[in-house]
Structure formats: C-alpha cells, structure tokens
Amino acid sequence: MATENSSVQVLGIDAGGTMTDTFFVRADGRFVVGKAQSNPADESLAIYNSSVDALAHWGRKVDDVYPELVTCVYSGTAMLNRVLGRKGLDVGLMVNRGFEQVHSMGRALQSYLGYALEDRIHLNTHKYDAPLVPISRTRGVAERTDVQGKIVIPLREDEVRTMTKELVDAGSKAIVICFLQSHKNGTSEQRARDIVKEELKKLGVEIPVFASVDYYPSRKESHRMNTTILEAYGAEPSRATLKLVSDRFKKHGARFDLRVMATHGGTISWKAKELARTIVSGPIGGVIGSKMLGEALGDENIACSDIGGTSFDVALITKGNFAIKSDPDMARLVLSLPLVAMDSVGAGAGSFVRIDPYSKSIKLGPDSAGYRVGTCWPDSGLDTVSVSDCHVVLGYLNPNNFLGGAIKLDVQRARDHIKAQVADPLGLSVEDAAAGVIELLDLTLSEYLRANISARGYNPIEFVCFSYGGAGPVHTYGYTEGIGFKDVVVPAWAAGFSAFGCACADFEYRYDKSVDLGVPQLAPDAEKIAACKTLQSAWETLATKVIEEFVINGFKPEDVLLIPGYKMQYMGQLNDLEIISPVSNASTAADWHKIIEAFENMYGRVYANSARSPELGYSVTGAIMRGTVPTQKPVLPEDKDEGPVPPADARIGTRPFYRHKKWVDAVIWKMESLKAGNHIVGPAIIESDATTFVVPNGFETRVDKHRLFHLIETKK
C-alpha cells in the first residue's frame, strides 16, 4: 500500500496472552493494524515486532514513525497474570489486632469465584488460593475506630514501630496498612503510615508504604484491603514492565508519555500513583471503541463481543452508556475498583479440546494454547488439540497466511491429532469431529451472549452486535445466527479493535470515596444543605488527588476538566447507581433537588419509572471525581461508495470449506482490497494478515463507508 504525506499520530496497543496487537492512526484518519505473537518474557519486543508488521503496510519504519507519535495507549494482562500466578512482590500487612486472619480467610464468595455453576455445587472443587500476604508477614496493632469514625482505642504507636522492624525482618518488600473504618476516619492509618516511614528510614530500608485510606477510601474492609495489597503486590512490579516498554519506545525516538488503559474506561499514565487500576485493560478497550463506533452509526444499544485466543468477553452498552461495577472480582479476589461491567467465559480460538472420560462429551478449555496457537504449528511444542486446529482442518484459516505468513501451519499434523484425540474416541470422521467442536463453541458463545442480554431484561432485537478480537470474525456467523440482532457489525480492523478502543479513550483519572448520607424525601432544607456540604467536601478532596496526578504528567491544574459524580440509591436498597452530577458545586437545597432529579431519571432508565420509590428517602453512598485533558484520537475513515461489485483484484481464488457435513468451494477475498459499498454472498472467506472473516452459505455481507462489514442472514 502506497504511503501518503500524512504523519502517524496515534498508537493503541493490546498486549494479550496470545497475540500483541498494534493500531496506528494517521492524521488523515487512515489506520493500519499489526499483529505479533506475545512474548511474556519481554512485552516490549512483541510490541516492537507488531509495530514492524503494521507499518510495513505503509512502507514505513519504526524509527521514522515513533518520533511522530503524539499519543500511545497500552493495555495488557501482565499484572493480572502476575496475580494469578502468585508472582508478585513480598508484601507485609499491618491490621488491627485480632484481625490478622481477615485477608487469609477472605470473603465467603471467594471460595467459588471463577467456577462454573455445576462446579460450585460440589464442595470438593472449592479451592482456597494462597493469600497474597501470608500470616508470617501479617501483624496486628492495637487501634479501633467505630462505624461513625470515632477513635475508641487510640493507636499504640510503639507497637507500630516494633511491627515495622518485624515485617522488614520477615522479608517484606512493601508494607500495606489497612485499619477498620479508616474510610470514615483515616487519622490512625495516616499516623501509622508516617511512623512506618520514620522507622524504615532509621533502619536504612527503602521500600514503599501503602495506607488504604490514601488509595481506596471505600467501605467494605475486605475489598479495600485486597485492592491496596494488590497495589503493592502486582502494580509495583508491573511498573517495571511498563518502564521497559516506555524505554524501548524512547530508544526508537519516541517523545510521548506512555498511557495505560484503566479499569474505569479512561487512560492513566504508567507513572500514576494507583496503578492497580490497570489490572485488566485489554477487553475494556473494545468497549470504549464500540461506544465511539456506536455514536458514529447512531446506535445506542450495543452488544460488545470479543473473542481472543483465551476468552470470550461480553459487555452491553445501553442508551449510549456502559455500566460500571463498584465492587468487582478479579483473580478470585473481591476488589474496590470502578470496573467497566463485563462478563467472560474461558472459551476462545486457542482453547484446548478434550474428551470427558466419563460422559464421552467434548470439553472446551478453560486453559488455552495462548500464543502457541495449536498442534498445527509444528514449533508450538503442543500435543493437545486446540480450536485453531479445527479451523485449519475445516478450511477456515489459510495455513500459509497465519500472521501474514510469519507462522506456517501444518494441516496434516492437526488432522492427525484431531483423529487420535477427538474423532476416533467418538467414532466420527476428522471433519465431523472438528465441525462438532466449532458448533459446540458457537453454541456456547451464542447462549452466553443471549443470556447476558435477556438476564438484564432486554431483547436482542433492540441491539446491534459488534464482533471483534482476532477470532471474532471467524465465529461471528456461528454465535449470532438466530439471535435476531438488529445488525451484526465486524470492523475491518477487528483484530486490533481493543487497541483501537484504547486509542479512543480519554486521558482520565478517577477517584472514589465512600460517603454515608441519608436524606428523607420531605427533609427540611437545612438537612439538604448539610448533605450538599458533605458531598462537596468529598469532591474537593478527590479533585485535589486528580489534579496531582495530571501535574505529575506535566499538565497545569487549569488544563484539567473536572467532572463530579456520585452513587445513590433509595434508602434500604442494596444496589446504588452511578450518576454524573448535574451541578459542579453542591451547596443549596436547589442543588440537592437537581441531584435527586438526575438520580430518578437514571433510575427510570435502568429499571422503570414506575419502580421509583422516593418515599423511602435518598442515600448517597459514594462521591466520584473524574478529570480529563484533551488528547489526539482516531478518526473513522469516510470512503466513497464504489458500488456492490468488488474489484477483480480483490478475489484471490477459492478454498474448500467444510460445514453441514459437506465440502464447498468458498471464494477467498482480500479484505484490504474490498471497497465501500461492496457486497459479498457466502460461501466466502475474507482474509487479512491479522484476521479471517468467514461468510458461509445463508449469509452475506456488505462494506460501509467506515470499513465496517455488516453480516446479514439470508433465507435459504
């Protein structure tokens, strides 16, 4: 592809467990996607290789392009994998005396998190993971603050000094302090933090100290403790990984400051104080990208579906907004982080395929081949069949063009393994066994997607489905067939869609603080004014923290747009709603009425107007402050309609394709050569270097001006 005189401005990165995707955007809105195998030992190298792959399409070199970049956003799974593998920092924990076992015990629900429903009912499957901090590095000090924030037992400062030395002697490389009710009154925790720092200085030891009230001043002790521990355990080592990535960029002339996708849907600097907010970021990028696309297409209700090598991630955008979970779970830990609401199932293109020895049925995953693809790659070192092996055998994938030909796949090797491990035990032909695996995966994903929509009280006919991820376009037809979506959309850049979404995200910091306010419906104005004062005080505290983060990144306080918010529920209810505040400053009874009105409008949208219960009174459970600064973002392409007939040079040839117990010749098209307005009827396979879009019999697709493929079911 010939390059034009347009500088490259934006780079999005999605460093997944299987592939590392890069997404480059020029000033004219043109973009290109790169793909390379992930490298857990050195993520920066995989990013570099993926960049080389992408820029080759424009005839550009990394050393020429990196200095041009204005914005770069990273997302990845390194921190999550570090926590899952229990390979984090040796952390010391200081708690209230008598509560030394709290972290080890965990919440009861942590015993079944991550298990399928059928596994949960068998107690013998319950697995209690090793705590992030063992008892040997946990110490209790005398202190007690009651639920109103009153100190009833003052902090025994001499004990803090003694415990600090004991934790250092026990091998602690960081110290976390978490006391009961510190979100109501952080005095004891902050004093303990200062004493610990003094003692460490006396001991000549330089290790970080984390007080939960400085990071996550939220109610729910277990959640707050886990999150602060995570900050020390997983985030600090991840900072070193991000520094390697940043240094490699600088080595090739980059001048930008690396940003990282955060759990709340914005991006933060890799130097940010609260880096635990980036524990899971890749799938979130796809949701942000879907929101931007939805706005461009005029679609408010979107089912986001992302298939990678390991998992299938689903999120819903309703009325133009995605939901935020306040108390998510991650790595079998309950946390206190704002997280874009997503559901995942451990089934992807790399999922291993096995026969259950008792039921003789096919089982998929949850473990995956990851970057090693499957037995079809001779250098993988694998001998267990993966879903990708089935793709190759059935003609879905071009064995000579995987990752643009960088990896050559061996069809016969995949056939041999499928025959021995799946086909022969089930008494099936290799083709029928492989097709059965694909149909099972598609059915699993379809039911999961349908359930996610209907469980929230929606009808799929109200939704557009966006399908992306490296393996998304291969399976789109299979898991959307018969659901009845208003439209099914596959972006031409589906393989790098999460990276694209990262590049679309705002540079945004968000801080939360628990607030306990209860105001009756008919409360006097004085009570409403007092509630406004409490909420405003929390906003001001959080605003200071937000601005501090931007100042670290070289911005002035006046550059930051502050957006206050709050969490509210009717008194006595269990679940709150997150609301963007209609007022920037809360001080009067009129302001309180506006706050109430915004909540009631949101409540009516989420549930129903008839479900409103103002007679119960109103409870504010949390204050939120977001701060953003403008950044360069991708621009969607606007191509001229070239008519329904594809250009002759877009047709590559044909390839045998197996479905519904018969082989058919599918027409092969080159994705990059198709034009806006082109119409393709199945059976067809649309190939790019980074992904493959399968359009079987009974389906057709058209390309719109934004290079989005719309998949349509036809009556046969």
PDB file of C-alpha atoms in Angstrom, residues 19 35 100 111 130 146 159 191 218 266 352 401 403 423 432 435 476 483 522 547 562 601 622 658 660 663 696 708:
ATOM      1  CA  MET A  19      -1.219 -12.006  20.368  1.00  0.00           C
ATOM      2  CA  LYS A  35      -0.045  -8.402  14.906  1.00  0.00           C
ATOM      3  CA  GLU A 100      -4.678 -10.802  61.406  1.00  0.00           C
ATOM      4  CA  SER A 111     -14.357 -19.769  47.641  1.00  0.00           C
ATOM      5  CA  ALA A 130      -2.858 -18.929  48.719  1.00  0.00           C
ATOM      6  CA  ASP A 146     -16.049   2.742  65.352  1.00  0.00           C
ATOM      7  CA  GLU A 159       3.588  -1.319  68.563  1.00  0.00           C
ATOM      8  CA  ARG A 191      -0.314   8.265  61.581  1.00  0.00           C
ATOM      9  CA  SER A 218     -14.066   2.981  50.467  1.00  0.00           C
ATOM     10  CA  GLY A 266     -10.179   6.070  30.836  1.00  0.00           C
ATOM     11  CA  PHE A 352      -7.867 -26.865  24.330  1.00  0.00           C
ATOM     12  CA  ASN A 401      -1.085 -16.818   5.720  1.00  0.00           C
ATOM     13  CA  LEU A 403       0.028 -13.727  10.871  1.00  0.00           C
ATOM     14  CA  ALA A 423     -12.538 -38.273  16.122  1.00  0.00           C
ATOM     15  CA  ASP A 432     -17.220 -34.080  11.552  1.00  0.00           C
ATOM     16  CA  ALA A 435     -17.032 -29.303  12.874  1.00  0.00           C
ATOM     17  CA  THR A 476     -19.409 -14.181  14.093  1.00  0.00           C
ATOM     18  CA  ILE A 483     -30.479 -14.477  17.933  1.00  0.00           C
ATOM     19  CA  LEU A 522     -39.518  15.538  52.918  1.00  0.00           C
ATOM     20  CA  ILE A 547      -5.136  17.256  39.748  1.00  0.00           C
ATOM     21  CA  LEU A 562     -13.241  18.112  36.446  1.00  0.00           C
ATOM     22  CA  ASN A 601     -34.128   9.959  35.727  1.00  0.00           C
ATOM     23  CA  GLY A 622     -20.108   7.456  47.327  1.00  0.00           C
ATOM     24  CA  TYR A 658     -16.462 -27.806   5.371  1.00  0.00           C
ATOM     25  CA  HIS A 660     -23.066 -29.022   7.488  1.00  0.00           C
ATOM     26  CA  TRP A 663     -17.282 -29.562   1.414  1.00  0.00           C
ATOM     27  CA  PRO A 696     -20.802 -19.292   4.975  1.00  0.00           C
ATOM     28  CA  LEU A 708     -17.338  -1.909   8.692  1.00  0.00           C
TER      29      LEU A 708
END
